[in-house]
Coordinates of C-alpha atoms in Angstrom, one line a residue:
M139 CA -17.9 -87.9 -70.8
R140 CA -20.3 -85.3 -69.7
L141 CA -19.7 -83.8 -66.3
I142 CA -23.1 -82.3 -65.7
G143 CA -25.0 -83.4 -62.6
K144 CA -28.7 -83.9 -62.6
D145 CA -29.4 -81.8 -59.6
V146 CA -29.2 -78.4 -61.4
V147 CA -31.8 -75.6 -61.6
T148 CA -33.4 -74.4 -64.9
Y149 CA -31.7 -71.6 -66.7
G150 CA -34.7 -69.3 -66.6
A151 CA -35.0 -69.6 -62.9
C152 CA -31.3 -69.3 -62.3
R153 CA -31.1 -66.2 -64.5
A154 CA -34.0 -64.5 -62.8
M155 CA -32.7 -65.3 -59.4
G156 CA -29.2 -64.3 -60.4
K157 CA -30.2 -60.9 -61.5
A158 CA -32.2 -60.3 -58.4
I159 CA -29.4 -61.4 -56.0
A160 CA -26.9 -59.3 -58.0
A161 CA -29.1 -56.1 -57.7
F162 CA -29.4 -56.7 -54.0
L163 CA -25.7 -57.3 -53.5
L164 CA -24.9 -54.2 -55.4
L165 CA -27.0 -52.1 -53.1
V166 CA -25.3 -53.4 -50.1
S167 CA -21.8 -53.3 -51.5
P168 CA -19.4 -51.2 -49.5
A169 CA -17.5 -48.3 -51.0
W170 CA -14.1 -49.5 -52.1
A171 CA -10.7 -47.6 -52.4
G172 CA -10.1 -49.7 -55.6
P173 CA -10.8 -52.9 -57.5
V174 CA -10.5 -56.1 -55.6
T175 CA -8.2 -58.5 -57.5
V176 CA -9.6 -62.1 -57.8
L177 CA -7.6 -65.0 -59.0
A178 CA -9.6 -67.6 -60.9
L179 CA -7.6 -70.8 -60.3
G180 CA -8.7 -73.6 -62.5
D181 CA -8.3 -75.8 -65.6
S182 CA -9.4 -75.4 -69.2
L183 CA -12.9 -74.4 -68.1
T184 CA -11.4 -71.3 -66.5
Q185 CA -8.7 -70.8 -69.1
G186 CA -11.2 -70.6 -72.0
Y187 CA -10.3 -73.6 -74.1
G188 CA -11.4 -73.5 -77.7
L189 CA -12.8 -69.9 -77.4
V190 CA -11.6 -66.6 -78.7
Q191 CA -10.1 -64.5 -75.9
D192 CA -13.1 -62.4 -75.1
Q193 CA -15.5 -65.4 -74.9
G194 CA -13.8 -67.4 -72.1
F195 CA -15.1 -67.6 -68.6
V196 CA -12.8 -64.9 -67.1
P197 CA -13.4 -62.2 -69.8
Q198 CA -17.2 -62.9 -69.7
M199 CA -17.2 -62.8 -65.9
Q200 CA -15.1 -59.6 -65.9
K201 CA -17.7 -57.9 -68.3
W202 CA -20.6 -59.2 -66.2
L203 CA -19.1 -57.6 -63.1
D204 CA -18.3 -54.4 -64.9
D205 CA -21.9 -54.3 -66.1
Q206 CA -23.1 -54.6 -62.5
G207 CA -20.8 -51.7 -61.5
I208 CA -18.6 -53.9 -59.4
E209 CA -14.9 -52.8 -59.1
A210 CA -12.9 -56.0 -59.5
R211 CA -10.1 -57.3 -61.6
L212 CA -10.1 -60.9 -62.5
V213 CA -6.8 -62.8 -63.1
N214 CA -7.0 -65.8 -65.4
G215 CA -5.3 -68.6 -63.5
G216 CA -6.7 -71.3 -65.7
V217 CA -4.3 -74.0 -67.1
S218 CA -5.7 -76.3 -69.7
G219 CA -5.4 -79.9 -68.6
D220 CA -4.6 -79.1 -65.1
T221 CA -5.6 -81.4 -62.3
T222 CA -6.3 -80.7 -58.6
A223 CA -2.6 -81.6 -58.1
G224 CA -1.5 -79.1 -60.5
G225 CA -3.6 -76.5 -58.8
A226 CA -2.1 -77.4 -55.4
A227 CA 1.4 -77.2 -56.8
R228 CA 1.0 -73.6 -58.2
V229 CA -1.4 -72.0 -55.8
E230 CA 1.4 -70.6 -53.5
W231 CA 3.0 -68.5 -56.2
S232 CA -0.2 -67.8 -58.0
L233 CA -1.5 -65.9 -54.9
T234 CA 0.7 -62.7 -55.4
P235 CA 0.4 -60.0 -52.9
E236 CA -2.3 -58.0 -54.6
V237 CA -4.7 -61.0 -54.8
E238 CA -7.5 -60.7 -52.2
A239 CA -9.9 -63.4 -53.3
M240 CA -9.8 -66.7 -55.3
I241 CA -12.3 -68.7 -57.3
V242 CA -11.3 -72.4 -57.3
T243 CA -12.7 -74.5 -60.1
L244 CA -10.8 -77.8 -60.4
G245 CA -11.5 -81.5 -60.5
G246 CA -12.9 -82.0 -64.0
N247 CA -9.6 -83.5 -65.3
D248 CA -9.4 -85.7 -62.2
L249 CA -12.7 -87.1 -63.1
L250 CA -11.8 -87.6 -66.8
R251 CA -8.8 -89.7 -65.6
G252 CA -10.7 -91.6 -62.9
F253 CA -8.5 -90.3 -60.0
D254 CA -9.1 -91.6 -56.5
P255 CA -11.5 -89.1 -54.8
G256 CA -9.3 -89.2 -51.8
V257 CA -6.3 -87.8 -53.8
S258 CA -8.5 -85.0 -55.3
R259 CA -9.8 -84.1 -51.8
G260 CA -6.3 -83.9 -50.4
N261 CA -5.2 -81.6 -53.2
I262 CA -8.1 -79.2 -52.9
E263 CA -7.6 -79.1 -49.2
K264 CA -3.9 -78.1 -49.8
I265 CA -5.2 -75.2 -51.9
L266 CA -7.6 -74.1 -49.2
K267 CA -4.9 -74.3 -46.5
V268 CA -2.7 -72.0 -48.5
A269 CA -5.6 -69.6 -49.0
E270 CA -6.5 -69.7 -45.3
A271 CA -2.8 -69.0 -44.3
K272 CA -2.7 -66.0 -46.6
E273 CA -6.1 -64.8 -45.5
I274 CA -7.5 -65.1 -49.0
E275 CA -11.3 -65.3 -49.4
V276 CA -12.4 -68.3 -51.5
L277 CA -15.3 -69.3 -53.7
L278 CA -15.1 -73.1 -54.2
V279 CA -16.9 -74.3 -57.3
G280 CA -17.8 -78.0 -57.3
M281 CA -17.9 -80.7 -60.1
K282 CA -20.3 -83.6 -60.2
A283 CA -19.0 -87.1 -61.0
P284 CA -20.8 -89.0 -63.7
G285 CA -22.5 -92.2 -62.7
N286 CA -20.3 -94.5 -64.9
Y287 CA -17.7 -94.9 -62.2
G288 CA -20.2 -96.3 -59.8
A289 CA -22.4 -95.0 -57.0
G290 CA -19.6 -95.2 -54.4
Y291 CA -17.2 -93.2 -56.4
K292 CA -19.8 -90.6 -57.3
A293 CA -20.8 -90.2 -53.6
D294 CA -17.1 -89.8 -52.5
F295 CA -16.2 -87.3 -55.2
D296 CA -19.3 -85.2 -55.0
A297 CA -18.9 -84.9 -51.2
I298 CA -15.4 -83.3 -51.5
Y299 CA -16.6 -79.8 -52.3
P300 CA -19.4 -79.2 -49.7
E301 CA -17.4 -80.9 -46.9
L302 CA -14.2 -78.9 -47.6
S303 CA -16.2 -75.6 -48.1
E304 CA -17.8 -76.1 -44.6
A305 CA -14.5 -77.1 -43.0
Y306 CA -12.6 -74.1 -44.3
G307 CA -15.5 -71.5 -44.3
T308 CA -15.5 -70.8 -47.9
L309 CA -18.3 -69.7 -50.3
Y310 CA -19.6 -72.6 -52.3
V311 CA -21.3 -73.4 -55.5
G312 CA -22.2 -77.0 -56.1
N313 CA -21.9 -77.4 -59.8
F314 CA -19.9 -75.3 -62.3
F315 CA -22.4 -76.2 -65.1
A316 CA -25.6 -75.5 -63.1
G317 CA -26.3 -72.4 -65.2
L318 CA -26.9 -74.5 -68.2
G319 CA -30.0 -75.9 -66.7
E320 CA -31.7 -79.3 -67.1
G321 CA -32.3 -81.0 -70.4
S322 CA -31.5 -84.0 -72.5
P323 CA -27.9 -84.4 -73.7
A324 CA -29.0 -83.3 -77.1
D325 CA -30.6 -80.1 -75.8
L326 CA -27.6 -79.3 -73.6
Q327 CA -25.1 -79.9 -76.5
A328 CA -26.2 -76.6 -77.9
Y329 CA -24.1 -75.0 -75.2
F330 CA -21.0 -77.1 -75.7
Q331 CA -18.2 -77.3 -78.2
P332 CA -18.1 -80.4 -80.3
D333 CA -16.0 -82.2 -77.8
G334 CA -19.0 -82.3 -75.5
I335 CA -16.9 -81.2 -72.5
H336 CA -16.1 -77.5 -72.9
P337 CA -18.9 -74.9 -73.1
N338 CA -19.1 -72.7 -76.1
A339 CA -19.5 -68.9 -75.7
D340 CA -23.3 -69.1 -75.2
G341 CA -22.7 -71.9 -72.5
V342 CA -20.1 -69.7 -70.8
G343 CA -22.6 -66.8 -70.8
R344 CA -25.1 -68.9 -68.9
I345 CA -22.6 -70.2 -66.5
V346 CA -21.4 -66.7 -65.7
E347 CA -24.9 -65.4 -65.1
A348 CA -25.4 -68.2 -62.5
L349 CA -22.1 -67.8 -60.8
G350 CA -22.0 -64.0 -61.0
P351 CA -23.9 -63.2 -57.8
R352 CA -21.7 -65.6 -55.8
V353 CA -18.6 -63.8 -57.2
I354 CA -20.1 -60.6 -55.9
E355 CA -20.5 -62.2 -52.5
L356 CA -16.8 -63.2 -52.7
I357 CA -15.7 -59.7 -53.5
N358 CA -17.8 -58.2 -50.7
A359 CA -16.3 -60.7 -48.3
T360 CA -12.9 -59.2 -48.8
K361 CA -14.0 -55.9 -47.1

């Protein structure tokens, strides 16, 4: 089952916009005493399933930030197969004292298993409540439900991320896969591993370029 929504921007436009935003944010970035530690809390998409170590989401994002001159240290908090419930169960101890910001990318496995959107919402809200209590800045990255569960399910699930982001004042990206752009399933398959679910190294690179400017915003928000 593919978890890519239709409301995504083209890769070329996203890449050009991302570079422009990143350049601007770099100019306005404050001087820091040291790197900001960012926890990437997620599932196999964060963990780097099926990829060699330096091709996963966290290593590629770390390199992208380094290339922009951003002083940050990303911690890979991705657990393959994790659900929103798993993230909620481990967020408290994952947010060690040095962590100042968190990227939350969870919900894909909830979709694959057809979990009740209300349950997923409750779990993500628990994560955001812990972050709020610890004064941790958050970038919440959404997932888009496929249409095969029905329009009602899709509407309920897709609403989780923007509504909770607004309620808890987090930064927000609507779709983890947006950087891959639009296209037919056959076209987009070029950026996926054979399972059709996990991006390959090229796909991760595109995702990182799209998300990178928002990660810079997250890092700046800690100061």
